[in-house]
Coordinates of C-alpha atoms and ligand atoms in Angstrom, one line a residue:
X32 CA 6.4 -2.6 8.1
X33 CA 3.9 -0.2 6.5
X34 CA 1.1 0.8 8.9
X35 CA -2.5 -0.1 8.0
X36 CA -6.0 0.3 9.2
X37 CA -7.6 -2.9 10.6
X38 CA -10.9 -2.9 8.6
X39 CA -13.9 -3.9 10.7
X40 CA -16.8 -2.8 8.6
X41 CA -17.2 -2.8 4.8
X42 CA -20.0 -1.4 2.6
X43 CA -20.3 -2.6 -1.0
X44 CA -22.4 -0.5 -3.3
X45 CA -24.0 -2.7 -6.0
X46 CA -25.3 -6.2 -5.3
X47 CA -24.8 -7.6 -8.8
X48 CA -22.7 -10.3 -10.4
X49 CA -19.5 -8.8 -9.0
X50 CA -20.6 -7.2 -5.7
X51 CA -22.6 -10.3 -4.5
X52 CA -20.0 -13.1 -5.0
X53 CA -17.0 -10.9 -4.1
X54 CA -18.4 -9.8 -0.8
X55 CA -19.6 -13.3 -0.1
X56 CA -16.1 -14.6 -0.4
X57 CA -14.5 -11.8 1.6
X58 CA -17.2 -12.5 4.3
X59 CA -16.3 -16.2 4.2
X60 CA -12.5 -15.5 4.5
X61 CA -12.8 -12.7 7.1
X62 CA -15.5 -13.7 9.6
X63 CA -14.4 -10.7 11.8
X64 CA -15.4 -8.1 9.2
X65 CA -19.0 -7.0 9.0
X66 CA -20.1 -6.5 5.4
X67 CA -23.2 -4.7 4.1
X68 CA -24.0 -5.1 0.4
X69 CA -26.4 -2.3 -0.6
X70 CA -28.4 -1.8 -3.8
X71 CA -31.1 0.6 -5.0
X72 CA -32.8 -2.4 -6.6
X73 CA -35.1 -3.6 -3.8
X74 CA -36.1 -6.8 -5.7
X75 CA -32.5 -7.8 -6.1
X76 CA -31.9 -7.3 -2.4
X77 CA -35.0 -9.3 -1.5
X78 CA -33.8 -12.1 -3.8
X79 CA -30.4 -12.1 -2.1
X80 CA -32.3 -12.4 1.2
X81 CA -34.6 -15.1 0.0
X82 CA -34.9 -18.2 2.3
X83 CA -34.8 -20.5 -0.7
X84 CA -31.2 -20.4 -2.0
X85 CA -32.5 -21.4 -5.5
X86 CA -34.0 -17.9 -5.6
X87 CA -30.8 -16.0 -5.3
X88 CA -30.6 -13.4 -8.1
X89 CA -27.7 -14.9 -9.8
X90 CA -26.8 -18.5 -10.5
X91 CA -23.1 -19.3 -9.8
X92 CA -21.8 -22.7 -8.8
X93 CA -20.8 -22.8 -5.1
X94 CA -22.3 -19.4 -4.3
X95 CA -25.3 -20.8 -2.4
X96 CA -23.0 -22.6 0.0
X97 CA -21.0 -19.4 0.8
X98 CA -24.3 -17.5 1.2
X99 CA -25.7 -20.1 3.5
X100 CA -22.6 -19.9 5.7
X101 CA -22.2 -16.2 5.9
X102 CA -25.6 -14.5 5.3
X103 CA -26.9 -12.8 8.5
X104 CA -23.6 -13.8 10.3
X105 CA -21.2 -11.1 8.9
X106 CA -22.8 -10.6 5.4
X107 CA -25.9 -8.6 5.0
X108 CA -27.9 -7.5 1.9
X109 CA -29.8 -4.3 2.4
X110 CA -31.2 -1.2 0.8
X111 CA -30.1 1.0 3.7
X112 CA -27.4 3.0 1.9
X113 CA -26.9 5.8 4.4
X114 CA -26.5 3.6 7.5
X115 CA -24.2 1.2 5.7
X116 CA -21.9 3.9 4.3
X117 CA -21.8 5.8 7.7
X118 CA -20.5 2.8 9.6
X119 CA -18.0 1.6 6.9
X120 CA -14.2 1.9 7.1
X121 CA -14.0 0.8 3.5
X122 CA -16.5 1.2 0.7
X123 CA -16.4 -0.9 -2.5
X124 CA -17.9 0.6 -5.6
X125 CA -19.4 -2.3 -7.6
X126 CA -22.1 -0.6 -9.7
X127 CA -22.8 -1.2 -13.4
X128 CA -20.8 0.8 -16.0
X129 CA -22.6 0.0 -19.3
X130 CA -21.9 1.8 -22.6
X131 CA -23.6 5.2 -23.0
X132 CA -26.7 4.9 -25.1
X133 CA -26.9 8.6 -25.9
X134 CA -24.9 11.9 -25.7
X135 CA -21.2 12.4 -26.1
X136 CA -19.4 9.1 -26.7
X137 CA -22.7 7.2 -27.2
X138 CA -22.0 3.6 -28.3
X139 CA -18.5 3.6 -27.0
X140 CA -17.8 5.4 -23.7
X141 CA -18.9 4.0 -20.3
X142 CA -21.9 5.6 -18.7
X143 CA -20.6 6.7 -15.3
X144 CA -23.8 8.1 -13.9
X145 CA -24.1 5.2 -11.4
X146 CA -20.5 5.6 -10.3
X147 CA -20.9 9.3 -9.9
X148 CA -24.2 8.9 -7.9
X149 CA -22.5 6.4 -5.6
X150 CA -19.5 8.7 -5.1
X151 CA -21.9 11.4 -4.1
X152 CA -23.6 9.2 -1.6
X153 CA -20.2 8.2 -0.1
X154 CA -19.3 11.9 0.0
X155 CA -22.5 12.7 1.8
X156 CA -22.7 9.9 4.4
X157 CA -19.2 8.8 5.1
X158 CA -17.6 9.6 8.5
X159 CA -14.0 9.9 9.5
X160 CA -11.4 8.3 7.2
X161 CA -13.0 6.1 4.5
X162 CA -11.1 4.0 2.0
X163 CA -13.0 4.0 -1.3
X164 CA -12.2 1.0 -3.6
X165 CA -13.1 1.0 -7.3
X166 CA -14.3 -2.5 -8.0
X167 CA -16.3 -1.6 -11.1
X168 CA -14.4 -1.6 -14.4
X169 CA -13.8 2.0 -15.2
X170 CA -12.3 4.2 -17.9
X171 CA -8.7 5.3 -17.2
X172 CA -8.6 8.3 -14.9
X173 CA -12.0 7.8 -13.3
X174 CA -10.4 7.7 -9.9
X175 CA -9.6 11.4 -10.3
X176 CA -13.3 12.2 -10.9
X177 CA -14.2 10.2 -7.8
X178 CA -11.5 11.9 -5.8
X179 CA -12.8 15.3 -6.9
X180 CA -16.4 14.6 -5.8
X181 CA -15.1 13.2 -2.5
X182 CA -12.7 16.1 -1.7
X183 CA -15.3 18.7 -2.4
X184 CA -17.5 17.1 0.3
X185 CA -14.8 17.2 2.9
X186 CA -15.2 20.8 4.0
X187 CA -17.8 21.4 6.5
X188 CA -19.8 24.6 7.1
X189 CA -16.9 26.2 8.8
X190 CA -14.5 25.3 6.0
X191 CA -12.6 22.7 8.2
X192 CA -12.0 19.2 7.1
X193 CA -14.4 16.8 8.9
X194 CA -13.7 13.6 6.8
X195 CA -11.0 12.1 4.8
X196 CA -10.9 9.7 1.8
X197 CA -8.4 7.5 0.0
X198 CA -9.2 6.1 -3.4
X199 CA -7.9 2.8 -4.6
X200 CA -8.4 0.9 -7.9
X201 CA -9.0 -2.8 -7.3
X202 CA -10.5 -4.2 -10.6
X203 CA -12.1 -7.6 -10.5
X204 CA -11.0 -10.5 -12.8
X205 CA -13.6 -13.1 -11.9
X206 CA -15.4 -14.9 -14.8
X207 CA -19.1 -15.8 -14.4
X208 CA -19.6 -19.6 -14.0
X209 CA -16.3 -19.9 -12.1
X210 CA -16.6 -16.8 -9.9
X211 CA -16.3 -18.5 -6.5
X212 CA -13.2 -20.4 -7.5
X213 CA -11.7 -17.3 -9.3
X214 CA -12.2 -15.3 -6.1
X215 CA -10.8 -17.9 -3.8
X216 CA -7.8 -18.7 -6.0
X217 CA -7.1 -15.6 -8.1
X218 CA -4.2 -15.4 -10.6
X219 CA -3.5 -12.0 -9.2
X220 CA -5.1 -9.2 -7.2
X221 CA -4.4 -5.7 -8.5
X222 CA -4.3 -2.7 -6.3
X223 CA -3.7 0.8 -7.8
X224 CA -3.2 3.9 -5.7
X225 CA -0.7 6.2 -4.0
X226 CA -1.8 6.1 -0.3
X227 CA 0.4 3.4 1.1
X228 CA -1.7 3.2 4.3
X229 CA -4.9 2.5 2.3
X230 CA -3.1 0.0 0.0
X231 CA -1.8 -1.9 3.0
X232 CA -5.2 -2.0 4.6
X233 CA -6.7 -3.6 1.5
X234 CA -3.7 -5.9 1.1
X235 CA -4.4 -7.1 4.6
X236 CA -7.8 -8.3 3.6
X237 CA -6.8 -10.2 0.5
X238 CA -3.6 -11.4 2.4
X239 CA -5.8 -13.6 4.5
X240 CA -6.2 -16.1 1.7
X241 CA -4.1 -14.9 -1.3
X242 CA -0.3 -15.3 -1.5
X243 CA 1.4 -11.9 -1.0
X244 CA 3.3 -12.3 -4.3
X245 CA 0.0 -12.4 -6.2
X246 CA -1.0 -9.0 -4.8
X247 CA 0.4 -6.5 -7.3
X248 CA 0.4 -2.8 -6.5
X249 CA 0.8 -0.1 -9.1
X250 CA -0.3 3.4 -9.9
X251 CA -4.0 4.1 -10.3
X252 CA -4.0 4.6 -14.0
X253 CA -2.0 1.5 -14.8
X254 CA -4.5 -0.5 -12.7
X255 CA -7.5 1.0 -14.4
X256 CA -6.0 0.4 -17.8
X257 CA -4.7 -3.1 -17.1
X258 CA -8.3 -4.3 -16.4
X259 CA -9.5 -3.0 -19.8
X260 CA -6.5 -4.5 -21.6
X261 CA -6.8 -7.9 -19.9
X262 CA -10.4 -8.2 -21.2
X263 CA -9.4 -6.9 -24.6
X264 CA -6.6 -9.5 -24.9
X265 CA -9.0 -12.4 -23.9
X266 CA -11.6 -11.2 -26.4
X267 CA -8.9 -10.7 -29.1
X268 CA -7.9 -14.4 -28.8
X269 CA -11.5 -15.5 -29.3
X270 CA -12.1 -13.2 -32.3
X271 CA -8.8 -14.5 -33.8
X272 CA -10.0 -18.1 -33.4
X273 CA -13.5 -17.3 -34.8
X274 CA -11.8 -15.8 -37.9
X275 CA -9.6 -18.9 -38.2
X276 CA -12.7 -21.1 -37.9
X277 CA -14.2 -19.6 -41.1
X278 CA -10.8 -20.1 -42.8
X279 CA -10.9 -23.8 -41.7
X280 CA -14.3 -24.3 -43.1
X281 CA -13.1 -23.0 -46.5
X282 CA -9.8 -24.8 -46.6
X283 CA -10.6 -28.3 -45.2
X284 CA -8.5 -27.6 -42.0
X285 CA -10.2 -28.4 -38.6
X286 CA -10.4 -25.7 -35.9
X287 CA -10.0 -28.2 -33.1
X288 CA -6.8 -29.4 -34.6
X289 CA -5.5 -25.9 -35.2
X290 CA -6.4 -25.0 -31.6
X291 CA -4.5 -27.9 -30.3
X292 CA -1.4 -27.2 -32.4
X293 CA -1.1 -23.5 -31.6
X294 CA -2.2 -23.9 -27.9
X295 CA 0.7 -26.3 -27.4
X296 CA 3.1 -23.4 -27.9
X297 CA 3.9 -22.4 -24.3
X298 CA 4.2 -18.8 -25.5
X299 CA 0.6 -18.8 -26.7
X300 CA -1.0 -21.2 -24.1
X301 CA -4.1 -23.2 -24.6
X302 CA -6.7 -21.1 -22.8
X303 CA -9.3 -18.8 -24.5
X304 CA -8.7 -20.4 -27.9
X305 CA -12.2 -22.0 -28.3
X306 CA -14.0 -20.8 -31.4
X307 CA -17.7 -20.3 -31.0
X308 CA -20.7 -18.2 -31.9
X309 CA -18.9 -15.0 -30.7
X310 CA -18.1 -13.8 -27.2
X311 CA -20.9 -12.5 -25.0
X312 CA -21.1 -11.3 -21.5
X313 CA -21.5 -7.8 -20.1
X314 CA -17.9 -6.7 -20.3
X315 CA -15.8 -7.8 -23.3
X316 CA -17.5 -5.6 -25.9
X317 CA -18.1 -2.7 -23.5
X318 CA -14.4 -2.7 -22.3
X319 CA -13.0 -2.9 -25.8
X320 CA -15.3 -0.1 -27.0
X321 CA -14.0 1.9 -24.1
X322 CA -10.5 1.4 -25.3
X323 CA -11.6 2.5 -28.8
X324 CA -13.1 5.6 -27.3
X325 CA -10.1 6.4 -25.2
X326 CA -7.7 5.9 -28.1
X327 CA -9.7 8.1 -30.4
X328 CA -9.9 10.7 -27.6
X329 CA -6.1 10.8 -27.4
X330 CA -5.8 11.0 -31.2
X331 CA -4.6 7.4 -31.6
X332 CA -6.9 6.4 -34.5
X333 CA -4.8 3.4 -35.6
X334 CA -4.9 2.0 -32.1
X335 CA -8.7 2.5 -32.0
X336 CA -9.2 0.8 -35.3
X337 CA -7.0 -2.1 -34.2
X338 CA -9.2 -2.9 -31.2
X339 CA -12.5 -2.1 -32.9
X340 CA -11.8 -4.9 -35.3
X341 CA -12.1 -7.5 -32.5
X342 CA -15.7 -6.3 -32.0
X343 CA -16.4 -6.2 -35.7
X344 CA -15.2 -9.8 -36.1
X345 CA -17.5 -10.8 -33.2
X346 CA -20.6 -9.3 -34.8
X347 CA -19.6 -10.8 -38.2
X348 CA -19.3 -14.3 -36.5
X349 CA -22.9 -14.1 -35.3
X350 CA -24.3 -13.1 -38.6
X351 CA -22.1 -15.7 -40.4
X352 CA -23.6 -18.5 -38.3
X353 CA -27.2 -17.3 -38.9
X354 CA -26.6 -17.2 -42.7
X355 CA -25.1 -20.7 -42.7
X356 CA -28.2 -22.1 -40.8
X357 CA -30.6 -20.5 -43.3
X358 CA -28.6 -21.6 -46.3
X359 CA -28.3 -25.2 -45.2
X360 CA -32.0 -25.4 -44.6
X361 CA -32.7 -24.9 -48.3
X362 CA -32.4 -21.1 -48.1
X363 CA -35.4 -20.5 -45.9
X364 CA -36.4 -21.1 -42.3
X365 CA -39.8 -19.4 -42.6
X366 CA -42.3 -21.4 -40.7
X367 CA -39.7 -24.0 -39.7
X368 CA -39.3 -25.2 -36.2
X369 CA -35.8 -24.8 -34.9
X370 CA -34.6 -25.9 -31.4
X371 CA -32.2 -23.6 -29.8
X372 CA -30.1 -25.3 -27.1
X373 CA -28.6 -22.7 -24.7
X374 CA -29.4 -19.0 -24.3
X375 CA -27.0 -17.8 -21.6
X376 CA -23.7 -16.2 -22.9
X377 CA -21.7 -19.2 -21.5
X378 CA -22.3 -22.3 -19.4
X379 CA -23.0 -22.3 -15.7
X380 CA -24.6 -18.8 -15.5
X381 CA -28.1 -17.5 -15.9
X382 CA -26.7 -14.2 -17.4
X383 CA -27.7 -13.4 -20.9
X384 CA -26.1 -10.0 -21.3
X385 CA -24.6 -9.7 -24.8
X386 CA -25.2 -13.4 -25.4
X387 CA -24.6 -14.3 -29.0
X388 CA -27.8 -16.3 -28.8
X389 CA -29.8 -13.0 -28.8
X390 CA -28.4 -11.9 -32.1
X391 CA -28.6 -15.3 -33.8
X392 CA -32.2 -15.9 -32.5
X393 CA -33.2 -12.4 -33.7
X394 CA -31.7 -13.1 -37.1
X395 CA -33.7 -16.3 -37.4
X396 CA -36.9 -14.7 -36.2
X397 CA -36.5 -12.1 -38.9
X398 CA -36.3 -14.9 -41.4
X399 CA -39.6 -16.2 -40.0
X400 CA -38.4 -19.2 -38.0
X401 CA -40.4 -20.7 -35.1
X402 CA -37.8 -21.0 -32.3
X403 CA -38.2 -23.3 -29.4
X404 CA -35.6 -22.3 -26.8
X405 CA -34.2 -24.6 -24.1
X406 CA -31.8 -23.4 -21.4
X407 CA -31.4 -25.0 -18.0
X408 CA -31.0 -21.7 -16.1
X409 CA -32.4 -18.8 -18.2
X410 CA -36.0 -17.8 -17.3
X411 CA -38.8 -17.1 -19.8
X412 CA -38.9 -13.5 -18.7
X413 CA -35.3 -12.9 -19.4
X414 CA -35.6 -14.4 -22.9
X415 CA -38.6 -12.2 -23.5
X416 CA -36.7 -9.1 -22.4
X417 CA -33.8 -10.0 -24.8
X418 CA -35.6 -10.8 -28.0
X419 CA -36.8 -8.0 -30.2
X420 CA -40.3 -7.0 -29.5
X421 CA -42.1 -6.6 -32.8
X422 CA -43.5 -3.2 -32.0
X423 CA -40.0 -1.8 -31.6
X424 CA -38.9 -2.8 -35.1
X425 CA -39.7 -0.2 -37.8
X426 CA -42.4 -1.8 -40.0
X427 CA -40.2 -1.6 -43.2
X428 CA -37.5 -3.7 -41.5
X429 CA -39.7 -6.7 -40.6
X430 CA -38.7 -9.3 -43.2
X431 CA -41.0 -12.0 -41.9
X432 CA -42.6 -12.7 -38.6
X433 CA -41.2 -15.6 -36.7
X434 CA -42.1 -16.7 -33.2
X435 CA -40.5 -18.2 -30.2
X436 CA -41.4 -20.3 -27.2
X437 CA -39.5 -21.8 -24.3
X438 CA -39.3 -25.6 -23.8
X439 CA -39.0 -27.3 -20.4
X440 CA -37.0 -30.2 -21.8
X441 CA -34.6 -30.9 -24.7
X442 CA -37.1 -33.4 -26.1
X443 CA -39.9 -30.9 -26.1
X444 CA -37.6 -28.5 -28.0
X445 CA -36.6 -31.1 -30.5
X446 CA -40.1 -32.5 -31.3
X447 CA -40.9 -31.9 -35.0
X448 CA -38.0 -29.5 -35.4
X449 CA -35.9 -29.3 -38.5
X450 CA -32.7 -28.5 -36.7
X451 CA -31.1 -28.4 -33.3
X452 CA -28.8 -25.4 -32.9
X453 CA -26.3 -25.6 -29.9
X454 CA -25.4 -22.1 -28.8
X455 CA -24.2 -22.5 -25.2
X456 CA -21.7 -25.1 -24.0
X457 CA -23.8 -26.6 -21.1
X458 CA -22.4 -30.0 -20.0
X459 CA -25.8 -31.6 -20.5
X460 CA -25.5 -31.0 -24.3
X461 CA -22.4 -33.2 -24.6
X462 CA -24.1 -36.5 -24.3
X463 CA -27.6 -36.1 -25.8
X464 CA -29.7 -39.2 -26.7
X465 CA -29.4 -38.8 -30.5
X466 CA -31.4 -41.9 -31.3
X467 CA -34.4 -40.4 -29.4
X468 CA -33.9 -36.9 -30.7
X469 CA -33.6 -38.1 -34.2
X470 CA -36.9 -40.0 -33.9
X471 CA -38.6 -36.8 -32.7
X472 CA -37.3 -34.5 -35.4
X473 CA -38.7 -33.8 -38.9
X474 CA -36.6 -35.2 -41.8
X475 CA -34.1 -34.1 -43.2
X476 CA -32.9 -33.0 -39.8
X477 CA -29.8 -31.0 -38.9
X478 CA -27.5 -30.4 -36.0
X479 CA -25.6 -27.1 -36.0
X480 CA -23.0 -27.2 -33.2
X481 CA -21.5 -23.8 -32.8
X482 CA -19.5 -24.9 -29.7
X483 CA -18.1 -28.2 -31.0
X484 CA -19.2 -30.1 -27.9
X485 CA -21.9 -32.6 -29.0
X486 CA -21.3 -36.2 -29.8
X487 CA -21.8 -35.4 -33.5
X488 CA -20.8 -38.9 -34.7
X489 CA -23.7 -40.4 -32.8
X490 CA -26.0 -37.7 -34.3
X491 CA -24.7 -38.6 -37.8
X492 CA -25.2 -42.3 -37.2
X493 CA -28.8 -41.5 -36.4
X494 CA -29.4 -39.9 -39.7
X495 CA -28.9 -36.3 -38.7
X496 CA -27.0 -33.9 -41.1
X497 CA -24.2 -32.2 -39.3
X498 CA -22.6 -28.7 -39.4
X499 CA -19.8 -28.1 -37.0
X500 CA -18.1 -24.8 -36.5
X501 CA -14.6 -24.6 -38.1
X502 CA -14.6 -27.8 -40.1
X503 CA -15.7 -28.6 -43.6
X504 CA -17.5 -31.8 -42.4
Ligands
NAD1689 P1 -24.7 -5.6 -12.3 O1 -25.5 -4.8 -13.2 O2 -25.0 -7.1 -12.1 O3 -24.8 -5.0 -10.8 C1 -24.6 -3.6 -10.5 C2 -25.6 -3.3 -9.4 O4 -25.4 -1.9 -8.9 C3 -27.1 -3.3 -9.8 O5 -27.8 -4.2 -9.0 C4 -27.6 -1.9 -9.6 O6 -28.9 -1.8 -9.1 C5 -26.6 -1.4 -8.5 N1 -26.5 0.1 -8.4 C6 -26.3 1.0 -9.4 N2 -26.2 2.2 -8.9 C7 -26.4 2.1 -7.5 C8 -26.4 3.1 -6.5 N3 -26.2 4.4 -6.7 N4 -26.5 2.6 -5.2 C9 -26.7 1.3 -5.0 N5 -26.7 0.3 -6.0 C10 -26.5 0.8 -7.2 O7 -23.2 -5.4 -12.7 P2 -22.0 -6.4 -12.5 O8 -22.0 -7.4 -13.6 O9 -21.9 -6.8 -11.1 O10 -20.8 -5.4 -12.9 C11 -20.4 -4.4 -12.0 C12 -19.0 -3.8 -12.5 O11 -18.0 -4.9 -12.4 C13 -19.0 -3.3 -13.9 O12 -18.2 -2.2 -14.0 C14 -18.4 -4.5 -14.7 O13 -17.7 -4.0 -15.8 C15 -17.4 -5.0 -13.6 N6 -17.1 -6.5 -13.8 C16 -18.0 -7.4 -14.0 C17 -17.7 -8.7 -14.1 C18 -18.8 -9.8 -14.4 O14 -18.4 -10.9 -14.5 N7 -20.1 -9.4 -14.4 C19 -16.4 -9.1 -13.9 C20 -15.4 -8.2 -13.6 C21 -15.8 -6.8 -13.5
UGA1690 C1 -14.6 -12.2 -18.6 C2 -13.2 -12.4 -18.2 O1 -12.8 -13.8 -18.4 C3 -13.0 -12.1 -16.7 O2 -11.6 -12.2 -16.4 C4 -13.4 -10.7 -16.5 O3 -13.4 -10.4 -15.1 C5 -14.9 -10.5 -16.9 O4 -15.0 -10.9 -18.3 C6 -15.4 -9.1 -16.8 O5 -14.6 -8.2 -16.7 O6 -16.6 -9.0 -16.9 P1 -16.9 -13.6 -18.4 O7 -17.4 -12.6 -19.5 O8 -17.7 -13.7 -17.2 O9 -15.4 -13.1 -17.9 O10 -16.7 -15.0 -19.1 P2 -15.6 -15.6 -20.1 O11 -15.3 -17.0 -19.6 O12 -14.5 -14.7 -20.3 O13 -16.4 -15.7 -21.4 C7 -16.8 -14.6 -22.2 C8 -17.3 -15.1 -23.5 O14 -16.3 -15.6 -24.4 C9 -18.4 -16.2 -23.4 O15 -19.4 -15.9 -24.4 C10 -17.6 -17.4 -23.8 O16 -18.5 -18.4 -24.3 C11 -16.7 -16.9 -24.8 N1 -15.4 -17.7 -25.0 C12 -14.6 -17.9 -23.9 C13 -15.2 -18.3 -26.2 O17 -15.9 -18.2 -27.2 N2 -14.0 -19.0 -26.3 C14 -13.1 -19.2 -25.3 O18 -12.1 -19.9 -25.5 C15 -13.4 -18.6 -24.1

């Protein structure tokens, strides 16, 4: 049997959508391991420590239960970076890796400044042998950068080695909205690395609740690349279906029927085939653009163009939907009240990063619409941050000046509106009271269902005009 280190103390750098839930589940499954989740964002840490579980910084079904059980038992949220790293046998890097906004690779490459800063902190504060685990999604070969930073810190003043590091890649595959279930029952756990001792130590943590056959080990670069490719494949299926949806609308085919037909082929499978307003979330676009950057870097232009098309179709889908809404409403939405149902990028999360709702709302605002937005979990402040602030738009690009507000109920959003536009697939939108909503709306009224989840027959029976994504109605 391969030897391993019995991990007693973990530090996770980054208390975000990945760090928080992942460490919560490890703490639940391994009550004997003490876990410190650290972050430079004090507000975030305070929110994680808040007595009212409704105030946790992220909304994720089932998370509050796990936090209630483990917080201040073997799970701690703190800003004490130095102390937490010093005492850790294993440090997870779970910091943000957004697309670079300027400099070399801007718009495509990942910005690794937070990863580098964290690696330098580990280098400075770690003691003895520390296993460093890349949890963030990283460009291929980032592990070598981390290793270099760490190795250079190993020599003490007398040029003798006083600390030792092993670097592993352990990308995360959780999806928001189902994070706890994904973490407790993963399809696979991927561990990349060469140090067998370190790999076995990490395997022994997951092995407490994940079948050994599901823990796959490989070399570092395969592990880093597999994470990017997994996201690219998922996103590619959605862009394919969004392209087919447009074809359905023109030909009289129905996207739900096409989805059923092709999903029944066991080689294709029926998951991730739902057409919609375009994929959102913090990672799909970023990870594909990273592959595009990497491919171009290695001179593989055709490969880069191939993957880039997935992102282009996604952008096109959002604009296509905005145009349809304007056209159906007699070619203008200026001064018209439109109710937006759903602002998060998918159901069961309060996350709005890259949500298609942002682009579609901004398009409608530019056309002069008065939007009333309802979302059960997204705050007013978040929407405000996401929608274009007028002073940031060059004056010659402002077509018209729309406005937006947030409604507390669906009825409030619908009152006097010309259209209800469903952008997120929240369960509560599946069975709306169309008789009531129709009576509140201005006539002729419209339903635009970009997720195909509403009871559109009932809406139609109540005199509402219907547009459904991917059918000719
Ligand atoms: P996030 O922005 O929610 O959280 C990252 C946190 O790291 C932030 O709170 C930030 O303040 C903190 N941070 C940055 N630098 C720090 C430092 N030097 N010291 C301490 N804290 C620091 O990001 P996220 O959504 O959790 O994503 C993290 C990584 O995981 C990304 O690489 C992402 O691609 C990947 N990922 C995300 C998901 C997801 O569903 N969100 C799923 C799989 C993988
Ligand atoms: C995605 C992956 O599913 C995770 O495996 C991965 O770990 C994560 O990215 C990441 O690396 O960040 P997430 O973005 O949280 O997870 O959510 P998804 O369920 O993948 O949805 C992404 C977007 O695609 C959403 O806007 C969703 O509405 C859309 N989508 C999803 C569709 O339009 N159709 C579908 O059939 C599925």
